[in-house]
Short mmCIF file of C-alpha atoms in Angstrom, two decimals:
data_model
loop_
_atom_site.label_atom_id
_atom_site.label_comp_id
_atom_site.label_asym_id
_atom_site.label_seq_id
_atom_site.Cartn_x
_atom_site.Cartn_y
_atom_site.Cartn_z
CA ALA U 229 -8.52 11.03 -10.71
CA CYS U 230 -9.68 9.42 -7.45
CA LEU U 231 -9.82 11.18 -4.08
CA LEU U 232 -8.34 9.11 -1.21
CA LEU U 233 -9.66 10.30 2.12
CA ALA U 234 -9.30 9.82 5.90
CA VAL U 235 -11.79 11.40 8.27
CA ASP U 236 -11.73 11.39 12.12
CA ASP U 237 -14.89 9.62 13.13
CA ALA U 238 -15.01 11.53 16.47
CA THR U 239 -14.65 15.11 15.12
CA THR U 240 -15.66 14.67 11.45
CA LYS U 241 -12.47 16.46 10.47
CA ILE U 242 -10.46 15.57 7.41
CA LEU U 243 -7.17 14.10 8.66
CA TYR U 244 -5.58 13.63 5.24
CA ALA U 245 -6.64 13.61 1.66
CA GLU U 246 -4.91 13.34 -1.75
CA PHE U 247 -5.73 12.64 -5.33
CA ALA U 248 -4.42 9.51 -7.00
CA GLU U 249 -4.80 7.72 -10.35
CA HIS U 250 -7.08 5.15 -8.91
CA GLU U 251 -7.96 3.26 -5.76
CA GLY U 252 -5.81 0.24 -6.47
CA VAL U 253 -3.25 -1.36 -4.19
CA LEU U 254 -0.21 0.84 -4.82
CA PRO U 255 -1.95 4.26 -4.67
CA VAL U 256 -3.73 3.19 -1.37
CA MET U 257 -0.43 1.99 0.13
CA ASP U 258 1.28 5.28 -0.89
CA PHE U 259 -1.72 7.07 0.78
CA TRP U 260 -1.19 5.31 4.10
CA LEU U 261 2.55 5.60 3.98
CA ARG U 262 2.23 9.33 3.76
CA TYR U 263 -0.50 9.36 6.37
CA ALA U 264 1.78 7.46 8.84
CA GLY U 265 4.63 9.96 8.22
CA ILE U 266 2.30 12.89 9.08
CA LEU U 267 0.00 11.58 11.74
CA GLY U 268 1.18 8.08 12.74
CA ILE U 269 -0.52 4.76 12.40
CA PRO U 270 -4.22 4.72 13.56
CA LYS U 271 -5.44 2.09 15.86
CA ALA U 272 -8.32 1.21 13.49
CA VAL U 273 -9.74 2.26 10.15
CA TYR U 274 -13.34 1.98 9.01
CA LEU U 275 -13.63 1.17 5.32
CA ASP U 276 -16.15 0.10 2.70
CA ARG U 277 -15.87 -3.35 1.04
CA PHE U 278 -14.12 -2.20 -2.20
CA SER U 279 -11.93 -5.00 -3.60
CA THR U 280 -8.70 -3.21 -2.60
CA TYR U 281 -9.78 -3.54 1.04
CA SER U 282 -11.85 -6.83 1.17
CA MET U 283 -11.89 -10.27 -0.46
CA ASN U 284 -15.36 -10.30 -1.88
CA HIS U 285 -15.56 -13.46 -3.89
CA LYS U 286 -17.22 -16.56 -2.26
CA LEU U 287 -14.08 -18.77 -1.87
CA ALA U 288 -12.15 -15.98 -0.08
CA LYS U 289 -14.97 -15.31 2.28
CA GLU U 290 -15.13 -18.92 3.34
CA ASN U 291 -11.33 -18.91 4.17
CA PRO U 292 -10.74 -16.34 6.98
CA ASP U 293 -6.98 -16.54 6.35
CA THR U 294 -7.31 -15.03 2.87
CA LEU U 295 -6.41 -11.43 3.11
CA THR U 296 -6.06 -8.61 0.48
CA GLN U 297 -2.73 -6.96 0.26
CA PHE U 298 -4.11 -4.06 2.26
CA GLU U 299 -5.36 -6.27 5.02
CA ARG U 300 -2.07 -8.03 5.16
CA ALA U 301 -0.17 -4.81 5.47
CA ALA U 302 -2.49 -3.45 7.99
CA LYS U 303 -2.18 -6.54 10.19
CA GLU U 304 1.66 -6.20 9.95
CA ILE U 305 1.69 -2.65 11.14
CA GLY U 306 -0.94 -3.17 13.97
CA MET U 307 -3.91 -1.30 12.29
CA GLU U 308 -7.25 -2.87 12.75
CA VAL U 309 -9.48 -2.92 9.65
CA ILE U 310 -13.31 -2.66 10.15
CA HIS U 311 -15.49 -3.13 7.10
CA ALA U 312 -18.87 -1.56 6.68
CA GLN U 313 -21.34 -4.32 6.93
CA SER U 314 -24.71 -2.54 6.08
CA SER U 315 -26.06 0.10 3.78
CA GLN U 316 -26.30 2.54 6.72
CA ALA U 317 -22.62 2.02 7.51
CA LYS U 318 -21.69 2.40 3.87
CA GLY U 319 -23.60 5.64 3.91
CA ARG U 320 -21.57 6.86 6.85
CA VAL U 321 -18.36 6.11 4.89
CA GLU U 322 -19.53 7.86 1.79
CA ASN U 323 -21.16 10.94 3.46
CA LYS U 324 -18.12 13.11 3.38
CA PHE U 325 -17.45 12.29 -0.26
CA GLY U 326 -20.92 13.56 -1.11
CA THR U 327 -19.99 16.85 0.39
CA LEU U 328 -16.61 17.00 -1.24
CA GLN U 329 -17.99 16.19 -4.71
CA ASP U 330 -19.92 19.40 -4.36
CA ARG U 331 -17.73 21.82 -2.44
CA LEU U 332 -14.16 20.69 -3.43
CA VAL U 333 -14.96 20.35 -7.20
CA LYS U 334 -16.30 23.88 -7.23
CA GLU U 335 -13.33 25.24 -5.30
CA LEU U 336 -10.91 23.55 -7.81
CA ARG U 337 -12.84 24.90 -10.76
CA LEU U 338 -12.77 28.53 -9.40
CA ARG U 339 -9.02 28.41 -8.94
CA ASN U 340 -8.40 26.81 -12.39
CA ILE U 341 -6.72 23.81 -10.82
CA SER U 342 -6.69 20.81 -13.18
CA THR U 343 -3.71 18.64 -12.16
CA ALA U 344 -3.42 16.25 -9.23
CA LYS U 345 -0.24 17.96 -8.00
CA GLU U 346 -1.84 21.37 -7.76
CA ALA U 347 -5.01 19.82 -6.29
CA ASN U 348 -3.06 18.07 -3.53
CA GLU U 349 -1.15 21.21 -2.67
CA PHE U 350 -4.41 23.12 -2.41
CA LEU U 351 -5.97 20.39 -0.24
CA GLN U 352 -3.15 20.40 2.33
CA LYS U 353 -2.52 24.17 2.57
CA ILE U 354 -5.93 25.78 2.07
CA PHE U 355 -9.00 23.50 1.68
CA ILE U 356 -8.63 21.02 4.55
CA PRO U 357 -7.72 23.63 7.31
CA ALA U 358 -10.59 25.86 6.25
CA PHE U 359 -13.06 22.90 5.97
CA ASN U 360 -12.11 21.57 9.43
CA LYS U 361 -12.31 25.02 10.94
CA ARG U 362 -15.88 25.44 9.64
CA PHE U 363 -17.36 21.84 9.89
CA GLY U 364 -15.23 20.06 12.66
CA ARG U 365 -16.58 19.50 16.12
CA MET U 366 -15.12 18.70 19.42
CA ALA U 367 -14.54 15.13 20.40
CA GLU U 368 -16.35 13.75 23.48
CA LYS U 369 -12.87 12.51 24.94
CA ASP U 370 -9.44 13.95 24.46
CA GLY U 371 -6.58 11.78 23.22
CA ASP U 372 -4.85 10.48 20.15
CA LEU U 373 -4.76 6.84 19.34
CA HIS U 374 -2.16 7.03 16.57
CA ARG U 375 1.03 5.18 17.10
CA LYS U 376 3.91 7.38 16.09
CA PRO U 377 6.52 5.43 14.08
CA SER U 378 10.24 6.22 14.44
CA SER U 379 12.12 7.84 11.57
CA LYS U 380 13.85 4.48 11.00
CA GLU U 381 10.57 2.59 10.84
CA LEU U 382 9.26 5.23 8.36
CA THR U 383 12.20 4.91 6.06
CA HIS U 384 13.42 1.27 6.38
CA ILE U 385 10.39 -0.79 7.53
CA LEU U 386 7.02 0.64 6.60
CA PRO U 387 7.78 1.04 2.88
CA TYR U 388 8.35 -2.69 2.66
CA ILE U 389 5.12 -3.48 4.40
CA LEU U 390 2.87 -0.91 2.86
CA CYS U 391 3.49 -2.29 -0.68
CA ARG U 392 2.43 -5.24 -2.78
CA LYS U 393 4.19 -8.41 -1.48
CA GLU U 394 4.08 -11.70 -3.13
CA SER U 395 6.15 -14.91 -2.65
CA ARG U 396 7.80 -16.86 -5.42
CA VAL U 397 9.85 -20.13 -5.48
CA ILE U 398 13.39 -19.64 -6.76
CA ARG U 399 14.01 -21.77 -9.92
CA ASN U 400 17.15 -23.82 -10.56
CA ASP U 401 18.53 -20.97 -12.57
CA PHE U 402 18.01 -18.51 -9.69
CA THR U 403 15.20 -16.66 -11.54
CA VAL U 404 11.79 -15.76 -10.33
CA SER U 405 8.76 -14.53 -12.38
CA TYR U 406 6.66 -11.42 -11.51
CA LYS U 407 3.93 -9.80 -13.54
CA ASN U 408 4.92 -11.47 -16.75
CA ALA U 409 8.49 -10.51 -16.17
CA TRP U 410 11.56 -12.51 -15.24
CA LEU U 411 14.06 -11.38 -12.50
CA GLN U 412 17.51 -13.00 -12.27
CA ILE U 413 18.75 -13.17 -8.62
CA LEU U 414 22.41 -12.16 -8.45
CA PRO U 415 25.15 -13.03 -6.05
CA THR U 416 24.61 -10.93 -2.82
CA SER U 417 27.01 -10.31 -0.02
CA ASN U 418 26.32 -12.58 3.11
CA LEU U 419 23.39 -14.33 1.37
CA ALA U 420 23.63 -17.89 0.25
CA LEU U 421 21.27 -18.55 -2.67
CA ARG U 422 19.44 -21.81 -2.84
CA PRO U 423 17.03 -22.99 -5.60
CA LYS U 424 13.60 -24.11 -4.49
CA GLU U 425 13.38 -21.74 -1.49
CA GLU U 426 11.00 -18.85 -1.17
CA ALA U 427 11.75 -15.25 -2.22
CA TYR U 428 9.48 -12.35 -1.36
CA ILE U 429 9.02 -9.66 -4.06
CA HIS U 430 7.97 -6.25 -2.85
CA GLU U 431 6.51 -3.84 -5.31
CA LEU U 432 6.68 -0.33 -3.64
CA PRO U 433 4.26 2.49 -4.38
CA ASP U 434 6.68 4.01 -6.77
CA LYS U 435 6.54 0.73 -8.60
CA SER U 436 10.16 -0.12 -7.93
CA ILE U 437 10.93 -3.74 -7.11
CA ARG U 438 12.86 -5.28 -4.15
CA ILE U 439 13.57 -8.97 -3.55
CA PHE U 440 13.97 -10.36 0.03
CA ILE U 441 15.31 -13.83 0.79
CA ARG U 442 15.28 -14.89 4.43
CA GLY U 443 14.83 -11.30 5.45
CA LYS U 444 17.81 -10.07 3.46
CA GLN U 445 17.52 -7.93 0.32
CA ALA U 446 19.02 -9.69 -2.69
CA ASN U 447 20.48 -8.15 -5.84
CA PHE U 448 18.82 -8.78 -9.13
CA SER U 449 18.47 -7.87 -12.71
CA SER U 450 15.61 -7.84 -15.18
CA LEU U 451 15.62 -10.29 -18.09
CA GLN U 452 14.26 -9.34 -21.50
CA ILE U 453 13.17 -12.97 -22.29
CA GLN U 454 12.08 -16.02 -20.23
CA PRO U 455 15.27 -17.96 -19.27
CA ARG U 456 15.65 -21.60 -20.18
CA GLN U 457 15.82 -24.05 -17.34
CA THR U 458 19.46 -25.13 -16.82
CA LYS U 459 20.32 -28.88 -16.11
CA HIS U 460 23.86 -28.02 -15.18
CA LYS U 461 24.41 -28.23 -11.31
CA ARG U 462 27.76 -26.59 -11.65
CA PHE U 463 26.26 -23.26 -12.47
CA ALA U 464 24.05 -23.33 -9.39
CA THR U 465 26.99 -24.36 -7.09
CA THR U 466 28.94 -21.34 -8.46
CA LEU U 467 26.37 -18.98 -7.59
CA ILE U 468 25.77 -20.49 -4.20
CA HIS U 469 29.52 -20.04 -3.16
CA SER U 470 30.15 -16.66 -4.87
#
């Protein structure tokens, strides 16, 4: 299990933490979606240069427009991403983890907690409040720089931003490929389907898939095998007008 953690730089208090399977794109997106629902969207986050957060290979560094999925999502919701650029900065990010690898692991062992669900409940209800009360400090200035999203934004907008989003070109048979799978786009009310245009595939933190075309969600089904390209224009015309 991997502990995902957010700490307030001014007070050193733990703002939110949860155990996840790993530190990949979907668990991290799920973490920040939950965080936004509880505390709001922070003005800026200070992170290390792990591959989920930063493009580390040379060609990506030479292209400032190349963003990770996380950087793309953060930009869309107005959250600045600051990467640690030195060993001292990296140590600052990792300092709290060093403490928790000692204290938190022992607390979990003493309570015979061995599942992520139990550990996350313990974190929120017992460990974090007690930890902050003992080790937190007063900030030099009062104020909260989180932006509080509306309930509509939390349910209808943020889940489709804090996710894995990739674009695909619609084939002549109205299919798109994603992760070695084929998705058949189906007739959708108030949405004209056109081959060769762009479709956006959103993989949500729960691994469910949504397809958007020109900002509208499209119906689709999963195919068991790769479809054969059709040369019949009549089939495409029928779908366009259905």
